[in-house]
Short mmCIF file of C-alpha atoms in Angstrom, two decimals:
data_model
loop_
_atom_site.label_atom_id
_atom_site.label_comp_id
_atom_site.label_asym_id
_atom_site.label_seq_id
_atom_site.Cartn_x
_atom_site.Cartn_y
_atom_site.Cartn_z
CA MET A 1154 20.62 7.23 28.09
CA SER A 1155 23.69 5.69 26.53
CA LEU A 1156 23.74 2.14 25.27
CA SER A 1157 26.60 0.12 23.90
CA HIS A 1158 25.95 -2.41 21.17
CA PRO A 1159 27.72 -5.65 20.30
CA GLU A 1160 29.98 -5.90 17.33
CA THR A 1161 28.50 -7.11 14.08
CA HIS A 1162 28.15 -10.85 14.12
CA SER A 1163 26.62 -13.60 12.05
CA LEU A 1164 23.06 -14.57 12.87
CA ALA A 1165 24.21 -18.16 12.75
CA GLN A 1166 26.11 -17.58 16.00
CA PRO A 1167 24.39 -17.73 19.40
CA LEU A 1168 23.17 -14.19 20.00
CA LEU A 1169 23.05 -14.04 23.77
CA THR A 1170 26.76 -14.71 24.19
CA ALA A 1171 27.58 -11.54 22.25
CA LEU A 1172 25.12 -9.26 24.02
CA PRO A 1173 25.86 -6.61 26.65
CA PRO A 1174 24.79 -7.21 30.25
CA LEU A 1175 21.09 -7.42 30.98
CA GLU A 1176 21.16 -4.45 33.33
CA LEU A 1177 21.74 -2.11 30.38
CA TYR A 1178 18.09 -2.58 29.48
CA PRO A 1179 15.92 -1.34 32.39
CA LEU A 1180 12.23 -2.08 31.95
CA LEU A 1181 10.37 0.32 34.22
CA SER A 1182 11.49 -1.20 37.48
CA HIS A 1183 10.56 1.95 39.40
CA ILE A 1184 6.99 2.51 38.27
CA GLY A 1185 5.88 3.68 41.70
CA GLU A 1186 8.35 6.59 41.81
CA THR A 1187 7.19 10.17 41.40
CA SER A 1188 9.50 10.95 38.51
CA PRO A 1189 9.00 9.21 35.16
CA PRO A 1190 11.14 6.09 34.86
CA SER A 1191 13.87 5.54 32.33
CA ILE A 1192 12.32 3.85 29.32
CA TYR A 1193 14.08 2.07 26.51
CA THR A 1194 12.52 0.96 23.25
CA PRO A 1195 14.43 -1.54 21.06
CA THR A 1196 15.92 0.20 18.04
CA ILE A 1197 14.64 -2.58 15.79
CA GLU A 1198 11.23 -0.93 16.07
CA ASN A 1199 12.60 2.13 14.29
CA THR A 1200 13.35 0.04 11.19
CA ILE A 1201 10.90 -0.60 8.40
CA THR A 1202 8.57 -3.54 8.96
CA GLY A 1203 8.74 -5.82 5.95
CA THR A 1204 5.87 -6.78 3.69
CA PHE A 1205 6.37 -10.30 4.97
CA ALA A 1206 5.18 -9.21 8.43
CA TYR A 1207 1.90 -7.97 7.00
CA LEU A 1208 1.45 -11.20 5.06
CA VAL A 1209 2.03 -13.14 8.28
CA VAL A 1210 -0.63 -11.10 10.07
CA LEU A 1211 -3.08 -11.51 7.21
CA SER A 1212 -2.51 -15.26 7.21
CA ALA A 1213 -2.89 -15.49 10.97
CA ALA A 1214 -6.10 -13.47 10.84
CA ILE A 1215 -7.77 -16.56 9.39
CA GLY A 1216 -9.19 -17.10 12.88
CA GLY A 1217 -11.10 -13.85 12.63
CA LEU A 1218 -12.31 -14.75 9.15
CA LEU A 1219 -13.61 -18.11 10.39
CA PHE A 1220 -15.46 -16.47 13.27
CA GLY A 1221 -16.90 -13.80 10.98
CA TYR A 1222 -18.06 -16.21 8.32
CA ASP A 1223 -19.63 -18.48 10.92
CA THR A 1224 -21.49 -15.52 12.43
CA GLY A 1225 -22.78 -14.39 9.07
CA VAL A 1226 -23.56 -17.74 7.49
CA ILE A 1227 -25.90 -18.95 10.22
CA SER A 1228 -28.19 -15.98 9.65
CA GLY A 1229 -28.57 -17.04 6.02
CA VAL A 1230 -29.01 -20.70 6.91
CA LEU A 1231 -31.85 -19.96 9.33
CA VAL A 1232 -33.98 -18.25 6.67
CA THR A 1233 -33.25 -20.68 3.81
CA VAL A 1234 -33.09 -24.14 5.39
CA GLY A 1235 -36.88 -24.54 5.25
CA THR A 1236 -37.81 -28.18 5.83
CA ASP A 1237 -34.58 -29.70 4.44
CA LEU A 1238 -33.80 -31.14 7.87
CA GLY A 1239 -37.14 -32.91 8.10
CA GLU A 1240 -39.01 -30.16 9.95
CA THR A 1241 -39.55 -26.42 10.12
CA LEU A 1242 -37.23 -24.88 12.67
CA THR A 1243 -38.82 -23.44 15.82
CA PRO A 1244 -37.42 -20.29 17.52
CA HIS A 1245 -35.89 -22.50 20.23
CA GLN A 1246 -34.18 -24.70 17.62
CA MET A 1247 -32.84 -21.57 15.91
CA GLU A 1248 -31.40 -20.40 19.22
CA LEU A 1249 -29.85 -23.83 19.85
CA ILE A 1250 -28.27 -24.04 16.39
CA THR A 1251 -26.89 -20.54 16.82
CA ALA A 1252 -25.74 -20.74 20.43
CA ILE A 1253 -24.18 -24.22 20.33
CA THR A 1254 -21.20 -22.87 18.40
CA SER A 1255 -20.56 -20.33 21.16
CA ILE A 1256 -20.65 -23.16 23.71
CA GLY A 1257 -18.13 -25.12 21.63
CA ALA A 1258 -16.00 -21.99 21.29
CA LEU A 1259 -16.05 -21.57 25.06
CA VAL A 1260 -14.68 -25.11 25.46
CA GLY A 1261 -12.16 -24.67 22.63
CA SER A 1262 -10.79 -21.43 24.00
CA CYS A 1263 -10.29 -22.98 27.44
CA GLY A 1264 -7.81 -25.57 26.17
CA ALA A 1265 -6.08 -23.41 23.57
CA GLY A 1266 -3.92 -21.46 26.00
CA PHE A 1267 -2.53 -24.63 27.57
CA TRP A 1268 -1.37 -25.99 24.23
CA ALA A 1269 -0.24 -22.60 22.92
CA ASP A 1270 2.36 -22.42 25.68
CA ARG A 1271 3.62 -25.91 24.80
CA VAL A 1272 3.51 -26.44 21.05
CA GLY A 1273 3.31 -22.85 19.81
CA ARG A 1274 0.78 -20.42 18.47
CA LYS A 1275 1.20 -21.28 14.79
CA ARG A 1276 0.59 -25.01 15.19
CA ILE A 1277 -2.60 -24.47 17.18
CA ILE A 1278 -3.99 -22.21 14.44
CA ALA A 1279 -3.21 -24.91 11.85
CA VAL A 1280 -5.01 -27.58 13.91
CA CYS A 1281 -8.01 -25.25 14.18
CA CYS A 1282 -8.15 -25.02 10.40
CA VAL A 1283 -8.19 -28.83 10.02
CA VAL A 1284 -11.02 -29.15 12.56
CA PHE A 1285 -12.98 -26.38 10.88
CA ILE A 1286 -12.76 -28.05 7.46
CA ALA A 1287 -13.96 -31.39 8.85
CA ALA A 1288 -16.83 -29.80 10.77
CA ALA A 1289 -17.94 -27.67 7.82
CA CYS A 1290 -18.14 -30.74 5.60
CA GLY A 1291 -20.19 -32.53 8.25
CA MET A 1292 -22.63 -29.62 8.52
CA GLY A 1293 -22.92 -29.21 4.78
CA PHE A 1294 -24.10 -32.81 4.37
CA SER A 1295 -26.19 -33.07 7.56
CA GLN A 1296 -29.68 -34.57 7.23
CA THR A 1297 -31.18 -33.78 10.64
CA VAL A 1298 -31.26 -30.93 13.12
CA THR A 1299 -29.18 -33.04 15.50
CA GLN A 1300 -26.43 -33.55 12.92
CA LEU A 1301 -26.34 -29.83 12.16
CA VAL A 1302 -26.16 -29.01 15.87
CA CYS A 1303 -23.27 -31.47 16.35
CA GLY A 1304 -21.39 -29.94 13.43
CA ARG A 1305 -21.93 -26.46 14.84
CA LEU A 1306 -20.59 -27.64 18.19
CA VAL A 1307 -17.39 -29.04 16.65
CA VAL A 1308 -16.79 -25.95 14.53
CA GLY A 1309 -17.13 -23.96 17.73
CA PHE A 1310 -14.10 -25.76 19.18
CA ALA A 1311 -11.96 -24.49 16.29
CA VAL A 1312 -13.41 -20.99 16.22
CA GLY A 1313 -12.93 -20.57 19.98
CA ALA A 1314 -9.33 -21.75 19.98
CA ALA A 1315 -8.42 -19.60 16.98
CA SER A 1316 -10.12 -16.52 18.42
CA MET A 1317 -7.92 -16.86 21.51
CA ILE A 1318 -4.60 -17.68 19.87
CA VAL A 1319 -4.63 -15.33 16.87
CA PRO A 1320 -4.68 -12.03 18.84
CA VAL A 1321 -1.86 -13.33 21.06
CA TYR A 1322 0.21 -14.34 18.02
CA ILE A 1323 -0.34 -11.02 16.25
CA ALA A 1324 0.41 -9.00 19.40
CA GLU A 1325 3.69 -10.88 19.86
CA ILE A 1326 5.02 -10.28 16.34
CA ALA A 1327 3.80 -6.70 15.86
CA PRO A 1328 5.96 -3.60 16.49
CA SER A 1329 4.61 -1.60 19.44
CA HIS A 1330 3.80 1.44 17.28
CA GLN A 1331 1.82 -0.72 14.83
CA ARG A 1332 0.44 -3.31 17.23
CA GLY A 1333 -3.01 -1.76 17.46
CA MET A 1334 -3.33 -1.43 13.70
CA LEU A 1335 -2.16 -4.99 13.03
CA LEU A 1336 -4.45 -6.39 15.71
CA THR A 1337 -7.37 -4.60 14.10
CA LEU A 1338 -6.68 -6.55 10.91
CA ASN A 1339 -8.03 -9.55 12.81
CA SER A 1340 -11.25 -7.59 13.34
CA VAL A 1341 -11.24 -6.59 9.68
CA ALA A 1342 -11.03 -10.29 8.84
CA THR A 1343 -13.95 -10.99 11.18
CA THR A 1344 -16.21 -8.32 9.70
CA GLY A 1345 -15.03 -9.24 6.22
CA GLY A 1346 -16.00 -12.84 6.89
CA GLN A 1347 -19.47 -11.72 7.95
CA ALA A 1348 -19.85 -9.65 4.79
CA VAL A 1349 -18.66 -12.52 2.58
CA ALA A 1350 -21.13 -14.87 4.26
CA TYR A 1351 -24.01 -12.50 3.50
CA ILE A 1352 -22.84 -12.01 -0.09
CA VAL A 1353 -22.74 -15.77 -0.61
CA ALA A 1354 -26.18 -16.09 1.00
CA VAL A 1355 -27.67 -13.42 -1.27
CA LEU A 1356 -26.12 -15.00 -4.38
CA VAL A 1357 -27.23 -18.59 -3.72
CA LYS A 1358 -30.47 -18.10 -1.73
CA ASP A 1359 -32.65 -19.27 -4.61
CA TRP A 1360 -30.52 -22.30 -5.47
CA LYS A 1361 -31.39 -25.82 -4.48
CA TYR A 1362 -29.58 -26.71 -1.24
CA SER A 1363 -28.50 -23.08 -0.95
CA TRP A 1364 -27.88 -23.33 2.79
CA ARG A 1365 -25.54 -26.31 2.26
CA ILE A 1366 -23.52 -24.32 -0.27
CA MET A 1367 -23.26 -21.42 2.19
CA ILE A 1368 -21.70 -23.74 4.76
CA LEU A 1369 -19.39 -25.62 2.39
CA VAL A 1370 -17.89 -22.40 1.03
CA SER A 1371 -16.43 -21.88 4.51
CA VAL A 1372 -13.77 -24.57 3.91
CA VAL A 1373 -11.87 -22.27 1.53
CA PRO A 1374 -10.16 -19.87 4.02
CA PRO A 1375 -8.74 -22.56 6.34
CA ALA A 1376 -7.57 -24.55 3.32
CA ILE A 1377 -5.64 -21.49 2.12
CA PHE A 1378 -4.00 -21.07 5.53
CA LEU A 1379 -2.88 -24.71 5.54
CA LEU A 1380 -1.17 -24.09 2.20
CA VAL A 1381 0.89 -21.17 3.53
CA VAL A 1382 1.46 -22.23 7.14
CA GLY A 1383 4.90 -23.65 6.34
CA PHE A 1384 6.15 -20.18 5.38
CA ILE A 1385 4.93 -18.41 8.54
CA PRO A 1386 7.36 -18.01 11.47
CA GLU A 1387 6.50 -18.85 15.06
CA SER A 1388 6.21 -16.00 17.57
CA PRO A 1389 9.74 -14.84 18.54
CA ARG A 1390 8.58 -14.43 22.13
CA PHE A 1391 7.38 -18.03 22.26
CA LEU A 1392 10.67 -19.22 20.74
CA VAL A 1393 12.70 -17.31 23.34
CA LEU A 1394 10.45 -18.76 26.02
CA LYS A 1395 11.49 -22.20 24.72
CA ASN A 1396 15.18 -21.16 24.60
CA ASP A 1397 15.28 -21.38 20.80
CA VAL A 1398 17.13 -18.10 20.36
CA ARG A 1399 18.52 -18.89 16.91
CA THR A 1400 15.07 -19.53 15.41
CA ALA A 1401 13.71 -16.46 17.19
CA SER A 1402 16.48 -14.38 15.61
CA SER A 1403 15.65 -15.78 12.20
CA ALA A 1404 11.97 -14.94 12.71
CA LEU A 1405 12.81 -11.36 13.69
CA GLY A 1406 15.05 -11.08 10.65
CA LYS A 1407 12.12 -11.98 8.40
CA LEU A 1408 9.75 -9.59 10.17
CA TYR A 1409 12.30 -6.73 10.13
CA PRO A 1410 14.33 -7.27 6.94
CA SER A 1411 16.24 -3.97 7.25
CA ALA A 1412 17.31 -4.61 10.86
CA THR A 1413 20.98 -5.16 11.62
CA ALA A 1414 22.31 -8.12 13.57
CA GLU A 1415 22.88 -5.81 16.55
CA GLN A 1416 19.28 -4.62 16.49
CA ILE A 1417 17.98 -8.16 16.30
CA GLY A 1418 20.22 -9.20 19.17
CA GLU A 1419 19.09 -6.19 21.17
CA ALA A 1420 15.42 -7.13 20.66
CA ILE A 1421 16.14 -10.74 21.63
CA GLU A 1422 17.82 -9.57 24.81
CA ILE A 1423 14.85 -7.43 25.86
CA ILE A 1424 12.52 -10.38 25.32
CA GLN A 1425 15.01 -12.60 27.13
CA LYS A 1426 15.04 -10.27 30.11
CA ASP A 1427 11.25 -10.34 30.29
CA VAL A 1428 11.35 -14.15 30.18
CA LEU A 1429 14.08 -14.39 32.82
CA ALA A 1430 12.27 -11.96 35.10
CA ASN A 1431 9.23 -14.19 35.02
CA LYS A 1432 10.99 -17.57 34.93
CA ALA A 1433 10.04 -18.51 38.49
CA ILE A 1434 6.45 -17.52 37.88
CA LEU A 1435 6.29 -19.67 34.75
CA GLN A 1436 6.99 -22.73 36.89
CA GLU A 1437 3.99 -22.05 39.10
CA THR A 1438 0.40 -23.13 38.64
CA ALA A 1439 -1.98 -21.42 36.26
CA ALA A 1440 -3.93 -19.97 39.19
CA VAL A 1441 -0.80 -18.35 40.61
CA ARG A 1442 0.26 -17.02 37.21
CA LEU A 1443 -3.15 -15.46 36.66
CA PHE A 1444 -4.11 -14.36 40.15
CA GLY A 1445 -0.86 -14.31 42.16
CA LYS A 1446 -0.09 -10.65 41.40
CA THR A 1447 -2.54 -7.83 42.00
CA SER A 1448 -1.41 -6.07 38.83
CA THR A 1449 -2.27 -9.11 36.72
CA VAL A 1450 -5.67 -9.42 38.39
CA ARG A 1451 -6.41 -5.78 37.54
CA ALA A 1452 -5.33 -6.29 33.94
CA LEU A 1453 -7.50 -9.40 33.69
CA ALA A 1454 -10.46 -7.52 35.14
CA VAL A 1455 -10.13 -4.82 32.49
CA CYS A 1456 -9.65 -7.34 29.66
CA CYS A 1457 -12.53 -9.59 30.72
CA GLY A 1458 -14.85 -6.69 31.45
CA LEU A 1459 -14.25 -5.10 28.07
CA MET A 1460 -14.73 -8.41 26.26
CA MET A 1461 -17.96 -9.16 28.12
CA PHE A 1462 -19.20 -5.67 27.31
CA GLN A 1463 -18.48 -6.31 23.62
CA GLN A 1464 -20.96 -9.19 23.67
CA LEU A 1465 -23.56 -8.00 26.19
CA CYS A 1466 -24.21 -4.88 24.13
CA GLY A 1467 -26.14 -7.23 21.81
CA PHE A 1468 -24.26 -6.74 18.57
CA ASN A 1469 -23.89 -10.39 17.64
CA ALA A 1470 -27.59 -10.98 18.28
CA LEU A 1471 -28.15 -8.55 15.42
CA MET A 1472 -25.64 -10.36 13.22
CA TYR A 1473 -27.09 -13.79 14.02
CA TYR A 1474 -30.75 -12.91 13.72
CA SER A 1475 -31.04 -9.77 11.59
CA PRO A 1476 -32.54 -11.60 8.54
CA THR A 1477 -35.01 -13.34 10.87
CA ILE A 1478 -35.94 -9.97 12.39
CA PHE A 1479 -36.24 -8.29 9.00
CA GLN A 1480 -38.35 -11.18 7.69
CA THR A 1481 -40.72 -10.69 10.63
CA LEU A 1482 -40.95 -6.98 9.80
CA GLY A 1483 -42.17 -7.83 6.32
CA ILE A 1484 -39.03 -6.83 4.42
CA LYS A 1485 -39.13 -8.71 1.13
CA ASN A 1486 -35.42 -9.50 0.93
CA PRO A 1487 -34.19 -9.86 4.51
CA LEU A 1488 -30.82 -11.27 3.43
CA LEU A 1489 -30.10 -8.20 1.31
CA THR A 1490 -30.96 -5.94 4.23
CA GLY A 1491 -28.74 -8.06 6.46
CA LEU A 1492 -25.96 -7.70 3.88
CA PHE A 1493 -26.26 -3.92 4.14
CA ILE A 1494 -25.81 -4.18 7.92
CA ALA A 1495 -22.80 -6.49 7.46
CA LEU A 1496 -21.19 -4.18 4.90
CA THR A 1497 -21.66 -1.24 7.26
CA ASN A 1498 -19.88 -3.25 9.93
CA PHE A 1499 -17.06 -4.15 7.54
CA ALA A 1500 -16.60 -0.61 6.22
CA PHE A 1501 -16.45 1.04 9.63
CA THR A 1502 -13.95 -1.50 10.91
CA PHE A 1503 -11.46 0.34 8.71
CA VAL A 1504 -12.22 3.45 10.75
CA ALA A 1505 -10.91 1.52 13.75
CA VAL A 1506 -7.84 0.45 11.77
CA TYR A 1507 -7.12 4.07 10.91
CA LEU A 1508 -7.81 5.56 14.34
CA ILE A 1509 -6.60 2.96 16.85
CA ASP A 1510 -2.91 3.93 16.70
CA ARG A 1511 -3.53 7.58 15.80
CA VAL A 1512 -6.23 8.49 18.31
CA GLY A 1513 -5.86 5.59 20.75
CA ARG A 1514 -8.06 2.80 22.06
CA ARG A 1515 -9.51 4.66 25.04
CA LYS A 1516 -10.56 7.80 23.19
CA ILE A 1517 -12.35 6.05 20.33
CA LEU A 1518 -14.24 3.88 22.81
CA LEU A 1519 -15.39 6.85 24.86
CA ASN A 1520 -16.47 8.71 21.72
CA THR A 1521 -18.54 5.86 20.23
CA VAL A 1522 -20.09 3.85 23.06
CA TRP A 1523 -22.50 6.62 24.06
CA ILE A 1524 -23.77 6.70 20.45
CA MET A 1525 -24.38 2.95 20.65
CA SER A 1526 -26.50 3.47 23.75
CA LEU A 1527 -28.67 6.18 22.18
CA THR A 1528 -29.23 4.25 18.96
CA LEU A 1529 -30.19 1.07 20.83
CA PHE A 1530 -32.80 2.98 22.82
CA GLY A 1531 -33.98 4.51 19.55
CA ALA A 1532 -34.22 1.17 17.71
CA GLY A 1533 -36.14 -0.31 20.62
CA TYR A 1534 -38.58 2.59 20.58
CA PHE A 1535 -39.29 2.36 16.84
CA LEU A 1536 -39.66 -1.45 17.01
CA ARG A 1537 -41.67 -1.45 20.25
CA ASN A 1538 -44.74 -3.06 18.70
CA MET A 1539 -42.89 -5.79 16.79
CA LYS A 1540 -42.59 -9.39 18.01
CA PRO A 1541 -41.47 -12.62 16.26
CA GLY A 1542 -44.52 -14.32 14.85
CA ALA A 1543 -46.58 -11.13 14.59
CA GLU A 1544 -48.19 -10.12 11.32
CA PRO A 1545 -45.57 -8.33 9.22
CA SER A 1546 -46.14 -4.76 8.17
CA THR A 1547 -44.50 -2.92 5.30
CA GLY A 1548 -44.08 0.71 4.33
CA ASN A 1549 -43.85 1.72 7.95
CA SER A 1550 -41.72 4.81 8.57
CA GLN A 1551 -40.91 3.49 12.03
CA ILE A 1552 -39.19 0.48 10.46
CA ILE A 1553 -37.06 2.82 8.35
CA MET A 1554 -36.14 4.83 11.43
CA ALA A 1555 -35.30 1.63 13.29
CA LEU A 1556 -33.03 0.51 10.44
CA CYS A 1557 -31.26 3.89 10.50
CA CYS A 1558 -30.70 3.53 14.25
CA LEU A 1559 -29.35 0.00 13.80
CA CYS A 1560 -26.96 1.10 11.03
CA LEU A 1561 -25.63 3.93 13.20
CA TYR A 1562 -25.29 1.49 16.09
CA VAL A 1563 -23.33 -0.94 13.90
CA ALA A 1564 -21.10 1.86 12.58
CA SER A 1565 -20.30 3.03 16.11
CA TYR A 1566 -19.66 -0.52 17.31
CA ALA A 1567 -17.37 -1.37 14.39
CA SER A 1568 -15.37 1.84 14.84
CA ALA A 1569 -14.21 0.87 18.32
CA LEU A 1570 -15.85 -1.79 20.50
CA GLY A 1571 -15.83 -4.40 17.76
CA THR A 1572 -12.05 -4.17 17.56
CA VAL A 1573 -10.44 -2.85 20.75
CA PRO A 1574 -11.26 -5.81 23.06
CA TRP A 1575 -9.33 -8.13 20.74
CA THR A 1576 -6.19 -6.13 21.52
CA ALA A 1577 -6.65 -6.99 25.21
CA SER A 1578 -3.78 -9.49 25.27
CA GLU A 1579 -1.37 -6.54 25.10
CA LEU A 1580 -2.37 -5.59 28.68
CA LEU A 1581 -1.19 -8.90 30.13
CA PRO A 1582 2.37 -9.82 31.23
CA MET A 1583 4.13 -12.56 29.29
CA GLU A 1584 3.78 -15.18 32.01
CA ALA A 1585 -0.01 -14.76 31.95
CA ARG A 1586 -0.55 -13.74 28.34
CA ALA A 1587 -1.67 -17.02 26.78
CA LEU A 1588 -3.59 -18.21 29.85
CA GLY A 1589 -5.04 -14.76 30.39
CA ALA A 1590 -6.11 -14.54 26.77
CA THR A 1591 -7.82 -17.90 27.30
CA LEU A 1592 -9.81 -16.51 30.21
CA VAL A 1593 -10.66 -13.35 28.28
CA THR A 1594 -11.83 -15.36 25.28
CA CYS A 1595 -13.88 -17.62 27.55
CA CYS A 1596 -15.64 -14.53 28.85
CA ASN A 1597 -16.33 -13.54 25.25
CA TRP A 1598 -17.88 -16.86 24.33
CA LEU A 1599 -19.79 -17.22 27.59
CA THR A 1600 -21.51 -13.87 27.10
CA ASN A 1601 -21.91 -14.57 23.38
CA THR A 1602 -23.78 -17.74 24.32
CA ILE A 1603 -26.01 -15.86 26.76
CA VAL A 1604 -26.94 -13.29 24.12
CA SER A 1605 -27.46 -15.75 21.24
CA VAL A 1606 -29.54 -18.21 23.27
CA SER A 1607 -31.78 -15.53 24.79
CA PHE A 1608 -32.39 -12.90 22.11
CA LEU A 1609 -35.47 -14.33 20.37
CA SER A 1610 -36.95 -15.40 23.70
CA LEU A 1611 -36.42 -11.91 25.13
CA VAL A 1612 -38.05 -10.22 22.15
CA THR A 1613 -41.00 -12.60 22.43
CA ARG A 1614 -41.47 -11.97 26.16
CA ILE A 1615 -40.63 -8.30 26.69
CA GLY A 1616 -40.67 -6.99 23.13
CA SER A 1617 -38.08 -5.12 21.10
CA TRP A 1618 -38.31 -2.05 23.32
CA GLY A 1619 -37.41 -3.99 26.46
CA THR A 1620 -34.69 -6.05 24.77
CA PHE A 1621 -32.89 -3.15 23.12
CA SER A 1622 -33.27 -1.05 26.27
CA ILE A 1623 -31.36 -3.72 28.20
CA TYR A 1624 -28.54 -3.55 25.64
CA GLY A 1625 -28.62 0.25 25.76
CA ALA A 1626 -28.28 0.21 29.56
CA VAL A 1627 -25.30 -2.15 29.22
CA CYS A 1628 -23.64 0.43 26.97
CA VAL A 1629 -24.12 3.14 29.61
CA LEU A 1630 -22.45 0.95 32.23
CA GLY A 1631 -19.71 0.01 29.77
CA TRP A 1632 -18.90 3.64 29.04
CA LEU A 1633 -18.52 4.36 32.76
CA GLY A 1634 -16.24 1.34 33.20
CA ILE A 1635 -14.00 2.42 30.31
CA TYR A 1636 -13.74 5.95 31.68
CA VAL A 1637 -12.69 4.76 35.13
CA ALA A 1638 -10.51 1.72 34.45
CA TYR A 1639 -9.27 1.39 30.85
CA PRO A 1640 -5.78 2.92 30.34
CA GLU A 1641 -4.34 4.01 27.00
CA VAL A 1642 -1.36 1.79 26.06
CA ASN A 1643 -0.91 2.84 22.45
CA GLY A 1644 2.81 2.78 21.58
CA LEU A 1645 4.02 1.06 24.75
CA PRO A 1646 6.09 -2.16 24.33
CA LEU A 1647 4.46 -5.33 25.62
CA GLU A 1648 7.26 -5.82 28.13
CA VAL A 1649 6.24 -2.69 30.07
CA VAL A 1650 2.47 -2.46 29.60
CA SER A 1651 1.63 -4.67 32.59
CA LYS A 1652 3.57 -2.29 34.89
CA ILE A 1653 0.69 0.14 34.52
CA PHE A 1654 -1.52 -1.93 36.80
CA GLU A 1655 0.91 -2.23 39.72
CA ASP A 1656 -0.70 0.65 41.64
CA GLY A 1657 -4.31 0.80 40.50
CA PHE A 1658 -5.80 0.80 37.02
CA GLY A 1659 -3.20 3.33 35.95
CA VAL A 1660 -5.14 5.57 33.58
CA GLY A 1661 -3.00 8.55 34.57
CA LEU A 1662 0.24 6.55 34.80
CA ALA A 1663 -0.28 5.19 31.29
CA ASN A 1664 -0.49 8.73 29.93
CA GLU A 1665 2.72 9.63 31.79
CA MET A 1666 4.53 6.60 30.38
CA ARG A 1667 3.38 7.39 26.84
CA ARG A 1668 4.68 10.96 27.14
CA GLU A 1669 8.04 9.61 28.32
CA PHE A 1670 8.22 7.16 25.42
CA LYS A 1671 7.42 9.95 23.00
CA TYR A 1672 10.15 12.10 24.56
CA VAL A 1673 12.76 9.33 24.31
CA GLY A 1674 11.75 8.64 20.71
CA GLU A 1675 12.07 12.30 19.75
CA ARG A 1676 15.52 12.52 21.38
CA ARG A 1677 16.66 9.43 19.50
CA GLU A 1678 15.38 10.80 16.18
CA GLY A 1679 17.25 14.01 16.93
CA GLY A 1680 20.47 12.09 17.51
CA VAL A 1681 20.55 12.65 21.28
CA ASP A 1682 21.40 9.59 23.45
#
């Protein structure tokens, strides 16, 4: 295809007045046709992404770090708090302290999308950091179980909002060919936060008020973000949505420092077209924006289903309660064993970073989820005689086998399922992206709450075999769902991804579109228009 470009112009001038007509940039308007549609990728994506873009993503990934540290730190708190809160914690109190943050996160994620569409992604992340600092200080100096529970609830508000906004923000500033990799950095931050929490717990476990120190250390990451937030640009897509084209152009210039003015203007126009195409929809109610189009409903079903699967497979129960489980099994240093699990999770997240844009989201999920299922059944079998409160036993080969199964389960989870669902916002159209991400994140926290509030009770009532078998069965169902309904969108621009769902779940259509994009890219590299 042949495209004309505007003459070189100053970025200080209004870009849209110098751009060619909108119709020069078709965005898959004929998806239902038999022949592959004409596809155009902005040439700005062929330029080198600046170091600044990676620093922006790392800064934004603070939401993942907060979630990860919170997940890891509570496991250390539960085994070191003792009677500091005036009583010895019961299993039900442990479940309440753990699950209340997920409930708060559910509430926080519900309101985040509303404000993200009004004040911007960056500002919401900054507010989350302020709330997190205040809540962490309150928890660190709490004197009763009730005070600790209240602090955990408030911190949940911030964690939930950040977990919804950060993936949207990263997806909107990332080049399409690097979007998966950059989104996985949020997962790296999450697993890194879990590992840091365990390291801190191991280092201070014998100190006086060790559990308070574990909590108070968590104020450091959000404080760092607040120091750098003034240097981070807002999402160009959000700025175009608010008709602030000049600031959006400036943001793109920082993210793509080698891009020309024409390339920046071209990218702005493509975003502008997507905004204009959905302008009428943006004026409608949230329900219409989310459920008014069948394609959006299908995309939401895939996103929500994958996110619920991520939680219902039981992984976070292991992260929340692994030291408690290991203590029951008679392991002398349960926190150190938990640290090994957390480090396995952190290390294999880099496998996802490496593979997600090379192999693709769909393939790595299909090649790891079945391993998760087998290892969960195996762990349940080897732990079948263990229950919380039972007499601990040591030197048991079955415990060693169970730990091996759990490590393999964690490695498989971290390599795919721990990361891919957080890229789900890329499946949603712009008019539903923030609100849809809210719904997806709500599904995450709802199922997280179910798992965290029920795990110890399940193990007590039906044993480890029954509990892990339930999670293993969930993995079987999840694998089938991925095979049938999850399309591969690696390398497709956000503006066209939602077209995949216009006539079904589009697993085959997505592959066709990716081949066409690859063909167009190869022609462009070869100098053929």
